[in-house]
Coordinates of C-alpha atoms in Angstrom, one line a residue:
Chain G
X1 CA -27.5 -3.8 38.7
X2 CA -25.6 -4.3 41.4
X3 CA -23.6 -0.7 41.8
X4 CA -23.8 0.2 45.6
X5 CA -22.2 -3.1 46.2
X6 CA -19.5 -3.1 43.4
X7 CA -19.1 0.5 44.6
X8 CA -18.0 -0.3 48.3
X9 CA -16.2 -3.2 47.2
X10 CA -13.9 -0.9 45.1
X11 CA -14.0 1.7 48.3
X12 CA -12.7 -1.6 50.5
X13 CA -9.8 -2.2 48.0
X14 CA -8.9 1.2 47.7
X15 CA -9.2 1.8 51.6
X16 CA -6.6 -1.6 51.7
X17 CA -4.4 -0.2 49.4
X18 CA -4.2 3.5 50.7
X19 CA -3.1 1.9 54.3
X20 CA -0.3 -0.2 52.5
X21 CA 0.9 2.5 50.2
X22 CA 0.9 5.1 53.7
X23 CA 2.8 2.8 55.2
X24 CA 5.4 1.5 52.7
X25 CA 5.9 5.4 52.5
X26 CA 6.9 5.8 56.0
X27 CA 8.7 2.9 56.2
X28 CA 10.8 3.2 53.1
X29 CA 10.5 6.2 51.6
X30 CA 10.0 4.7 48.4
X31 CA 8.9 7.4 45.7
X32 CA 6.7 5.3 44.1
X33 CA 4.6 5.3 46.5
X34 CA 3.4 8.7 45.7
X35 CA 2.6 7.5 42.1
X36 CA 0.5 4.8 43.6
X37 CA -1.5 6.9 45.7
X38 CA -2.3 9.1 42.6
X39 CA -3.2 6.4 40.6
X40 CA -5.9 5.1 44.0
X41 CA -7.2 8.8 43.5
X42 CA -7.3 8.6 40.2
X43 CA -9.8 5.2 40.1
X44 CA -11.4 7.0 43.4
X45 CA -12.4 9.7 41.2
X46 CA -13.6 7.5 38.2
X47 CA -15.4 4.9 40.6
X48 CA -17.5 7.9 41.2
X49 CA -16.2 8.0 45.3
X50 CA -16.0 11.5 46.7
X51 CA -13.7 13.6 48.8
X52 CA -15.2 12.9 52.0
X53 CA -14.8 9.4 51.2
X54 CA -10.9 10.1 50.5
X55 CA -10.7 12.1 54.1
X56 CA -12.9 9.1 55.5
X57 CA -10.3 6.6 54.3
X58 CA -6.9 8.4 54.9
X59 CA -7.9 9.0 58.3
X60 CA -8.3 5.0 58.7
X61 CA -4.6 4.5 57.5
X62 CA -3.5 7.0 59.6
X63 CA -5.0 6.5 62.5
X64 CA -3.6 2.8 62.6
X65 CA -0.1 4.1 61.6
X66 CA -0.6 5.7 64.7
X67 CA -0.8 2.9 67.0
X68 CA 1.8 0.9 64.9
X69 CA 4.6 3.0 63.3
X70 CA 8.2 2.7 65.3
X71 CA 9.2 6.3 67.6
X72 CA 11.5 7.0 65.1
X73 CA 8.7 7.3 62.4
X74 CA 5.9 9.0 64.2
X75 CA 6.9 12.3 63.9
X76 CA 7.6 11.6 60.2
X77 CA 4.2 10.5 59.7
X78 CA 2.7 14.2 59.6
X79 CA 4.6 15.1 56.5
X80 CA 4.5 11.6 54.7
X81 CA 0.4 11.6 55.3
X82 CA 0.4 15.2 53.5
X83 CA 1.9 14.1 50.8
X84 CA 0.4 11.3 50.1
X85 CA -3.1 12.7 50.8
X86 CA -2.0 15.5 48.7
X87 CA -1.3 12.7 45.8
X88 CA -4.5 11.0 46.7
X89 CA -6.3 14.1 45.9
X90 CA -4.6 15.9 43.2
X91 CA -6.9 14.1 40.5
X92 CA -10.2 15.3 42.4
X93 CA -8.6 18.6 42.1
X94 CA -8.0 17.8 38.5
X95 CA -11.0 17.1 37.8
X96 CA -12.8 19.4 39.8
X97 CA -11.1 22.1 37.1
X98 CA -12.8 20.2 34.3
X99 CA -16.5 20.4 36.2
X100 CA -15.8 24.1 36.6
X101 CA -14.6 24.9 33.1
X102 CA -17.9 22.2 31.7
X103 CA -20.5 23.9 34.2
X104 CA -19.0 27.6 32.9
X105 CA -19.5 26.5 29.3
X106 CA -22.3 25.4 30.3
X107 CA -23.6 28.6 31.6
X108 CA -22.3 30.0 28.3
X109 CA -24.4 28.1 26.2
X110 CA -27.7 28.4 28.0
X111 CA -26.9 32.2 27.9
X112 CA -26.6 32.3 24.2
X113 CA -29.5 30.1 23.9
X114 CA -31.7 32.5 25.7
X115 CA -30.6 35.4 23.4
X116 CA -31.2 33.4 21.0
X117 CA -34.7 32.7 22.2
X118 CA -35.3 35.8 23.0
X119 CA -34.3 37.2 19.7
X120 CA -36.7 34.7 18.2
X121 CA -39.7 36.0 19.9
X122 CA -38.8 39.2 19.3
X123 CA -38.3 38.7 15.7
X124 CA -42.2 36.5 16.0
X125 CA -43.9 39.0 17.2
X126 CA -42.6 41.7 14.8
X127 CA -43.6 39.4 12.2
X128 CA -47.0 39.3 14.2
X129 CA -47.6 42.3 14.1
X130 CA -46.5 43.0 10.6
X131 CA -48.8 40.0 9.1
X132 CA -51.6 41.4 11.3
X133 CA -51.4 45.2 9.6
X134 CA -51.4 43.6 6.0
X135 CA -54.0 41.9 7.1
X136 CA -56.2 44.7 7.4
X137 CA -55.3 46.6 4.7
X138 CA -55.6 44.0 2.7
X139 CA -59.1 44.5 3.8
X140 CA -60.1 47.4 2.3
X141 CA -58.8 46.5 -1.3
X142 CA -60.4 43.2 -1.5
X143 CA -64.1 45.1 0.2
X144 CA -63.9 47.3 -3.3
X145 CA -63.2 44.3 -5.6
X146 CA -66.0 42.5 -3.7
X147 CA -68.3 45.7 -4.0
X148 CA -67.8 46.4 -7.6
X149 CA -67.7 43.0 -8.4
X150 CA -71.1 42.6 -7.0
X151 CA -72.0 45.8 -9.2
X152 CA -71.3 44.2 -12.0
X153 CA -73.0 41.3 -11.5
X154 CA -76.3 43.0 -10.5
X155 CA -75.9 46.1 -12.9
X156 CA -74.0 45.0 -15.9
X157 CA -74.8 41.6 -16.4
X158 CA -76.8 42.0 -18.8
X159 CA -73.9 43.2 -21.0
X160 CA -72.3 40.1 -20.7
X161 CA -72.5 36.4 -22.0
X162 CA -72.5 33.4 -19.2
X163 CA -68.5 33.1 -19.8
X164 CA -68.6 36.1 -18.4
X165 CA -70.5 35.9 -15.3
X166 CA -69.1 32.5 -15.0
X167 CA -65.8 34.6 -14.5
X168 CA -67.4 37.3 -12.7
X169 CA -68.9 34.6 -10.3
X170 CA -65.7 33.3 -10.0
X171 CA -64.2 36.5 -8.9
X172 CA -66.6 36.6 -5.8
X173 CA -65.9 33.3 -4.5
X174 CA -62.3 33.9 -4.6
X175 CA -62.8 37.0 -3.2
X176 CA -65.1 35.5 -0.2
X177 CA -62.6 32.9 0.1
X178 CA -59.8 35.2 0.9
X179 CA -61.8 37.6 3.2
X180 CA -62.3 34.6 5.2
X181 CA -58.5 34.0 5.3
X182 CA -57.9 37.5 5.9
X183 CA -60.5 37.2 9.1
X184 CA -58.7 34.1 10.1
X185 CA -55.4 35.5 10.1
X186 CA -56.6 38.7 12.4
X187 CA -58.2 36.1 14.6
X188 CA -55.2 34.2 15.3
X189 CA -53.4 37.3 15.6
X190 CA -56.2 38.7 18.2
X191 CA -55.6 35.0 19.9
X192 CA -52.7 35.4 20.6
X193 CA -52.1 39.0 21.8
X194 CA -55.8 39.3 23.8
X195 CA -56.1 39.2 27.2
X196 CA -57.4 35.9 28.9
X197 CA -60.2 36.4 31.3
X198 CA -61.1 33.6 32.6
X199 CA -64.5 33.0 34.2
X200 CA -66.4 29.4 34.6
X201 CA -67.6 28.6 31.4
X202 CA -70.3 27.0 30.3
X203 CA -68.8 24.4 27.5
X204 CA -72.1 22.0 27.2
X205 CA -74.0 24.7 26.3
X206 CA -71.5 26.7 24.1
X207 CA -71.5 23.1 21.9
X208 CA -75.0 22.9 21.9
X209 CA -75.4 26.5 20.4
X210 CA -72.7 25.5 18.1
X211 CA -74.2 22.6 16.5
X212 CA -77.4 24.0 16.4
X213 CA -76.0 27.0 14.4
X214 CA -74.4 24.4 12.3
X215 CA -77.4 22.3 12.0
X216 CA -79.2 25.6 11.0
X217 CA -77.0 26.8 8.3
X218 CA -76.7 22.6 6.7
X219 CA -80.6 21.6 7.2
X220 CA -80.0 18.5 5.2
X221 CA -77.9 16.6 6.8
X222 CA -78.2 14.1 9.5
X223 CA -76.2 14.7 12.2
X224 CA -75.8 12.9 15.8
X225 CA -74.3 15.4 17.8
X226 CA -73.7 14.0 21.2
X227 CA -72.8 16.4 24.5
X228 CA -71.9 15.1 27.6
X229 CA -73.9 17.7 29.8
X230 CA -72.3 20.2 32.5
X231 CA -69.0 20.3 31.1
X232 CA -67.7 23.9 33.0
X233 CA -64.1 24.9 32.7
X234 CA -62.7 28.3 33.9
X235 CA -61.4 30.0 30.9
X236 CA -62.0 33.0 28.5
X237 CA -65.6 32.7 27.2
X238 CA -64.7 34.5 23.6
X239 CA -61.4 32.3 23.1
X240 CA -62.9 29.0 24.5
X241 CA -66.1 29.6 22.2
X242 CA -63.4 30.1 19.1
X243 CA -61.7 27.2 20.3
X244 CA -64.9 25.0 20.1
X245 CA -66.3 26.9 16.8
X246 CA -63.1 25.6 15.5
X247 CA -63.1 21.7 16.6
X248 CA -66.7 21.4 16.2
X249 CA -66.6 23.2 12.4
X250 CA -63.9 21.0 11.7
X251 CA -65.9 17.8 13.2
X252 CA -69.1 19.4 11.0
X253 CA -67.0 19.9 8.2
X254 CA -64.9 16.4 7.7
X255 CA -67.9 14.1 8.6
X256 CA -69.6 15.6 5.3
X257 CA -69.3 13.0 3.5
X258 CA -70.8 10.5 6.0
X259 CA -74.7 9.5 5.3
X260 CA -74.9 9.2 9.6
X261 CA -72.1 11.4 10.9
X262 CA -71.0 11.2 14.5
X263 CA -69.6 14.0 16.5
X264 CA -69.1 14.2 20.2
X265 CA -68.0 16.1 23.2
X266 CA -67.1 15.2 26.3
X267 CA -64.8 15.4 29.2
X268 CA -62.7 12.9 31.5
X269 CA -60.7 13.8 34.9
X270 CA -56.7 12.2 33.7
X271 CA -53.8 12.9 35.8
X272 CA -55.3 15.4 37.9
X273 CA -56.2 17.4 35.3
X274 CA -59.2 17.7 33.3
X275 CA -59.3 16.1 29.6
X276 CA -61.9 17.4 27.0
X277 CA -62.6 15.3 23.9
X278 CA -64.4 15.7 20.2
X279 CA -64.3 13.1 18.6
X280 CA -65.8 12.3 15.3
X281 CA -66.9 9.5 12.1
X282 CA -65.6 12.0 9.6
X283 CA -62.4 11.8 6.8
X284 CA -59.8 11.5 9.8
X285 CA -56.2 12.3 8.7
X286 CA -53.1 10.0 9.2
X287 CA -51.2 10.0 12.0
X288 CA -48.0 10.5 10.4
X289 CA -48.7 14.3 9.3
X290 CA -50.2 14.7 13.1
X291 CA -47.7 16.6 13.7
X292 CA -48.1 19.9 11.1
X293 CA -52.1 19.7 12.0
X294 CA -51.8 22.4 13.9
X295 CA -49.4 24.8 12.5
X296 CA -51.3 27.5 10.0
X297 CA -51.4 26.8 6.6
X298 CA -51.4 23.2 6.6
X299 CA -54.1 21.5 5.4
X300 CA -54.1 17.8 4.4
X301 CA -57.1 17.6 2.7
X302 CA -57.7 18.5 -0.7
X303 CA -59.4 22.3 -1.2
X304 CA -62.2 20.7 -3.3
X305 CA -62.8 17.7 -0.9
X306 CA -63.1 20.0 1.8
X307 CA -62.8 23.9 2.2
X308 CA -60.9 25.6 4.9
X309 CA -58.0 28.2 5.5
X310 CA -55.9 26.0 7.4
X311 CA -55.9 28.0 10.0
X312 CA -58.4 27.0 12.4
X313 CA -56.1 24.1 14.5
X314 CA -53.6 27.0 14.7
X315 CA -56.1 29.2 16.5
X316 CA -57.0 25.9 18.4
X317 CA -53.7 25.5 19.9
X318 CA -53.5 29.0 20.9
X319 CA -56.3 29.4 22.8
X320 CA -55.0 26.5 24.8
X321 CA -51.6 27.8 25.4
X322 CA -53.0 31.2 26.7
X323 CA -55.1 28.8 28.9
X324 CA -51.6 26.7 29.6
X325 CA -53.2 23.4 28.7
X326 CA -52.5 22.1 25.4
X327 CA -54.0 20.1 22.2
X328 CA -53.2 16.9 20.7
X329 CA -55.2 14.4 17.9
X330 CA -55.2 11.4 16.9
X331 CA -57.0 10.0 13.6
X332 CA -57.1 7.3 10.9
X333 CA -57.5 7.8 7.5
X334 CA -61.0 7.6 6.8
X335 CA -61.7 6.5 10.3
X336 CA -62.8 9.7 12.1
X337 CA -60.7 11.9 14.4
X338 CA -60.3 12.5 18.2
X339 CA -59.4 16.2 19.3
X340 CA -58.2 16.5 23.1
X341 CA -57.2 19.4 24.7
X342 CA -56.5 20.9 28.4
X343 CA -56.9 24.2 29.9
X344 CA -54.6 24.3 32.4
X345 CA -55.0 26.2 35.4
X346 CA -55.9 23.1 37.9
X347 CA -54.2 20.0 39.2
X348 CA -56.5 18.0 41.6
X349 CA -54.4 14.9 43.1
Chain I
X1 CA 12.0 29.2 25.0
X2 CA 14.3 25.8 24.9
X3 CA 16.0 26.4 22.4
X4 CA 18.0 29.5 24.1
X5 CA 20.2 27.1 26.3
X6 CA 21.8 23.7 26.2
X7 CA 20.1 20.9 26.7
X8 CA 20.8 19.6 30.6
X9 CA 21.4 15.9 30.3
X10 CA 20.2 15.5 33.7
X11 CA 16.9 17.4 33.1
X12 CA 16.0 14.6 30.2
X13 CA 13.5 11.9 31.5
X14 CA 13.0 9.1 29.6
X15 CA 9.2 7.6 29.7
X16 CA 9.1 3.7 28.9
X17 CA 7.2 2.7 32.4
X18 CA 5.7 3.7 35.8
X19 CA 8.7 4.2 37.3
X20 CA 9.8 6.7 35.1
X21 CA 6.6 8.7 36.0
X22 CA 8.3 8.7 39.5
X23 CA 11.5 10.1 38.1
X24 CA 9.5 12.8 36.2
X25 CA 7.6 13.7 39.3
X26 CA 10.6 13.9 41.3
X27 CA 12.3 16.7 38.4
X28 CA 9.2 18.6 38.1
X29 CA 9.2 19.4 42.4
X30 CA 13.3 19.7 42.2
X31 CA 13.0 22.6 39.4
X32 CA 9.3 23.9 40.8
X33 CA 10.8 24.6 44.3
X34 CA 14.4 26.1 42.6
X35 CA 12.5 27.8 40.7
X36 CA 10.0 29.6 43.3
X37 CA 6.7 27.7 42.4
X38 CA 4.1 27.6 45.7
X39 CA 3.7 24.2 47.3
X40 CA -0.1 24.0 45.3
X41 CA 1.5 25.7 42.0
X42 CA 4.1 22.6 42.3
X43 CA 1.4 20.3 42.6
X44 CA -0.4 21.4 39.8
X45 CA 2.7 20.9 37.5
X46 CA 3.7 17.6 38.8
X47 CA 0.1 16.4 38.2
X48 CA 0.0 17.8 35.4
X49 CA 3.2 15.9 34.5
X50 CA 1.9 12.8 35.6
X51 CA -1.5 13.2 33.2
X52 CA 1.1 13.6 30.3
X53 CA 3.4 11.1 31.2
X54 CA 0.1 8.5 31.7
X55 CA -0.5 9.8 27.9
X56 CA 2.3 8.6 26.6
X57 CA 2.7 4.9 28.3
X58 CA -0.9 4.5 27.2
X59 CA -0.9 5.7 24.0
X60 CA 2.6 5.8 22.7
X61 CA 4.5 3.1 24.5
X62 CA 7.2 5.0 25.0
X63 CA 8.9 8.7 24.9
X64 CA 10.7 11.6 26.9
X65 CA 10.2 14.6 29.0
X66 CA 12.4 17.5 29.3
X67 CA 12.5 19.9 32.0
X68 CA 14.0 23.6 31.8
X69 CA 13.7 26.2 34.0
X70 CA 12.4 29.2 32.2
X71 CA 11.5 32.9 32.5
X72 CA 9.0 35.2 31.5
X73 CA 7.9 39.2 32.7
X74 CA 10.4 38.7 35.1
X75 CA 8.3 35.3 36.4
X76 CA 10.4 32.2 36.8
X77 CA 8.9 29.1 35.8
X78 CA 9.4 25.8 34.7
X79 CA 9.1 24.1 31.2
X80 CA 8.0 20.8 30.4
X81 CA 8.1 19.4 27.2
X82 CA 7.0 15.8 26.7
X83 CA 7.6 13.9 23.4
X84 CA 6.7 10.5 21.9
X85 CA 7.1 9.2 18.1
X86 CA 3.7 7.4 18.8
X87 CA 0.7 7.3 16.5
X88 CA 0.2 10.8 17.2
X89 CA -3.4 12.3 17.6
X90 CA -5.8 12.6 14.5
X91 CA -8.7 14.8 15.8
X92 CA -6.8 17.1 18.6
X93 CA -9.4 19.2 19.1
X94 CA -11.8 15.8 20.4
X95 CA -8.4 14.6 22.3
X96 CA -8.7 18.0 24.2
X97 CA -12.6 17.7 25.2
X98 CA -13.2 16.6 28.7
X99 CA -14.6 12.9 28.6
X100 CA -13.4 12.2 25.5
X101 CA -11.5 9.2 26.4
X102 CA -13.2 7.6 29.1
X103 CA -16.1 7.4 30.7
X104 CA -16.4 9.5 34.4
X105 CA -13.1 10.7 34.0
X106 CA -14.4 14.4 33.3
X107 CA -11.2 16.6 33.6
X108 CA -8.5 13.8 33.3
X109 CA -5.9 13.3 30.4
X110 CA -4.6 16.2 27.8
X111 CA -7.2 19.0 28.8
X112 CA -6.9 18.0 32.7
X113 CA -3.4 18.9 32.1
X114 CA -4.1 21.9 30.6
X115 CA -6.1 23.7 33.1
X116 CA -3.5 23.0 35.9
X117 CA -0.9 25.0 33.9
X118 CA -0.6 28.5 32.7
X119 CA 0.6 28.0 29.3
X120 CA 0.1 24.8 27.5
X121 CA 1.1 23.5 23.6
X122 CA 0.1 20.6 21.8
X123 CA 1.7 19.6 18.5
X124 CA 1.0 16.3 17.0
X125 CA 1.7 14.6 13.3
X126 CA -0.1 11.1 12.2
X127 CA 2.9 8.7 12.1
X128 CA 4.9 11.3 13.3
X129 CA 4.5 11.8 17.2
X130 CA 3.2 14.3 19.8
X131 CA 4.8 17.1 21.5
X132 CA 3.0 18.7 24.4
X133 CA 4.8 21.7 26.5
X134 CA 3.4 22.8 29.8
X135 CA 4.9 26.1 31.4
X136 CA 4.1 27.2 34.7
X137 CA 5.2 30.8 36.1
X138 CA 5.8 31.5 39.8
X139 CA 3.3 34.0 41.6
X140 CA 0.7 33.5 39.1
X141 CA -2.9 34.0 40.9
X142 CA -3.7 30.5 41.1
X143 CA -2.5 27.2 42.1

């Protein structure tokens, strides 16, 4: 691109023919002259060329009418260079209106888009708010079907052949099932409306306890967990320890079906800003549905291939947008996935 | 408001190049300063003029501008009512957004026009033609 240069070379021809339709003005008095100089302000304007540059360039024409216009005509020359600047102008003015009247709609729009944002969150966290109350008293119903279901079983069962208990047994899963959802859904609720208190946090040992926990509860299966050691960030010790519950679990969970699973953890300085990675051998996902991971409910996996509330990633990506960092994935079908997040709160150059 | 007097012969600009735009220019200062218009409310109307006047050697070829001299809540103005039987405008509402036409021209053409007057028309039939009026009263706020 060759702008500037085009740009002055239009400036020079307009310059030219300012000073030869000043003076054919003065000299004749030829109307059409007026026309021309609107039209020069008129590709002025479009060439992009400003004001100043107009006042730079009638100045020029009149300055040399000065030194070269007959007696007769130099004290015409104030009126005729006010009109023609005037004509010279008049389509920055014009246009000038249609900048005002953009920039106020403008203004309109980004107003109404604010209420409308704000009405949004508003109307988020009533829902919020109203999903975290059914919540909990969806608690209490579901801790007496658990309870008497339990009865049953231990009490009554006896009384019953195995389609029964089959369906009894059934009962209690399903009920386990959704008090984990129910615990889920008051977490991400709690996630998001806590307080963050951020203190330095110890991350490599927080994984540590986690896959040992995990490695407790699964004894069979061979895991190579692998922490980078002294990763510290300064964040909220509860959220950051739900955060990495969640990746890990998930990392634990999707590499079940791997004889030698892999999961890592570690952490890389990118941008100024530090980078935190699991990464795993596990199911993976594909990259095309990357983009509902972490919105609740989703779940690309099948229920019976692996179990979960779908859930967990949205928890995940709140905890890092209280910290202001964020989390993003990348994965392969069958070919593991990489979890990365930020915390925010830094930027080192 | 035109239709209230005769038709001055003299006040009847034909458009078929640029140096009718001169002629038009010329009528619209005679009748703004008769009429009481302020040295910037003239030069809004005759720019104005001139946008409308471009609009029809562009798009129509050819056409014609009236001029009347006009009152309203004891205001005196002046009318302008340009007219072609070009191929008239299909999507009016796009002709009258800023920039629809062309490129870093924000505020040129039909709505350029528009906000340098105080009332403004636009009528317009496929095959038909276009008719835009333009009135502009004296001692309005603005130029």
């Amino acid at each position: 691109m060759n702008g500037k240069q085009a740009m002055s070379d239009q400036q020079k021809h307009i310059e030219r023919e300012y000073s030869r339709v000043l003076g054919a003005y003065l000299k004749a008095g030829d109307e059409s002259a007026l026309s021309r100089a609107y039209e020069l302000g008129r590709r002025a304007m479009i060439e992009g060329l400003g004001v100043l540059d107009m006042a730079v360039l009638h100045g020029v024409a009149v300055e040399e009418l000065v030194s070269s216009a007959a007696p007769a005509d130099q004290h015409r020359l104030t009126q005729v260079a006010a009109d023609i600047f005037k004509e010279l102008l008049s389509p920055f003015e014009m246009s000038f209106r249609g900048f005002r009247a953009a920039n106020e709609e403008l203004q309109r729009l980004n107003e109404s888009l604010r209420k409308q944002k704000e009405a949004v969150e508003v109307a988020n966290r009533e829902l919020e708010s109203f999903s975290y109350s059914v919540s909990h008293d969806l608690r209490t119903p579901l801790t007496a079907i658990d309870g008497f279901s339990h009865i049953l079983l231990q009490d009554y069962a006896h009384l019953l052949d195995d389609d029964g208990k089959r369906c009894l047994r059934n009962i209690t899963s399903a009920t386990q099932h959704m008090g984990q959802l129910i615990n889920d859904l008051l977490s991400l609720a709690r996630v998001k409306f806590g307080e963050v208190h951020r203190t330095d946090v110890d991350l490599s040992a927080l994984a540590i306890s986690i896959g040992q926990r995990l490695q407790a509860r699964s004894p069979q299966r061979d895991v190579h967990f692998d922490v980078q050691s002294g990763i510290h960030a300064s964040g909220d010790a509860h959220l950051l320890a739900v955060l990495l519950e969640n990746l890990i679990g998930n990392a634990w969970k999707f590499t079940s079906k791997r004889e030698h699973a892999k999961i890592s953890f570690a952490c890389e300085q990118r941008d100024g800003r530090t980078v935190y990675t699991i990464q795993d051998n596990g199911a993976g996902f594909d990259m095309a549905y990357a983009g509902k991971l972490f919105a609740p409910f989703q779940r690309l996996h099948l229920a019976r291939d692996f179990e979960g509330t779908g859930i967990g990633l949205a928890i995940v990506r709140r905890v890092a947008d209280r910290h202001g960092g964020r989390v993003w994935a990348e994965g392969k079908v069958d070919g593991g996935a990489k979890f990365q997040f930020t915390l925010g709160g830094e930027r080192k150059p | 408001m035109m239709s209230h007097a005769p038709i001055d012969m003299r006040l009847r600009v034909p458009m078929h190049d640029e140096s009718d735009v001169v002629v038009a220019r010329r009528r619209t200062r005679e009748l703004a300063l008769q009429q009481g218009l302020s040295a910037a409310q003239t030069e809004a109307l005759a720019t104005a003029v001139t946008e409308i006047a471009r609009n029809i050697l562009v798009h129509a070829g050819s056409g014609e501008l009236f001029f009347a001299a006009g009152e309203k809540a004891s205001r005196r103005g002046v009318i302008v009512t340009a007219r072609d039987h070009g191929p008239g405008i299909a999507h009016i509402e796009q002709a009258m957004q800023d920039g629809f036409s062309t490129r870093g021209s924000l505020g040129f053409g039909l709505p350029g026009a528009r906000r340098l007057v105080d009332e403004f028309e636009l009528e317009s039939t496929l095959g038909i033609g276009t008719t835009v009026t333009l009135r502009k009263w004296a001692g309005a706020e603005s130029g």
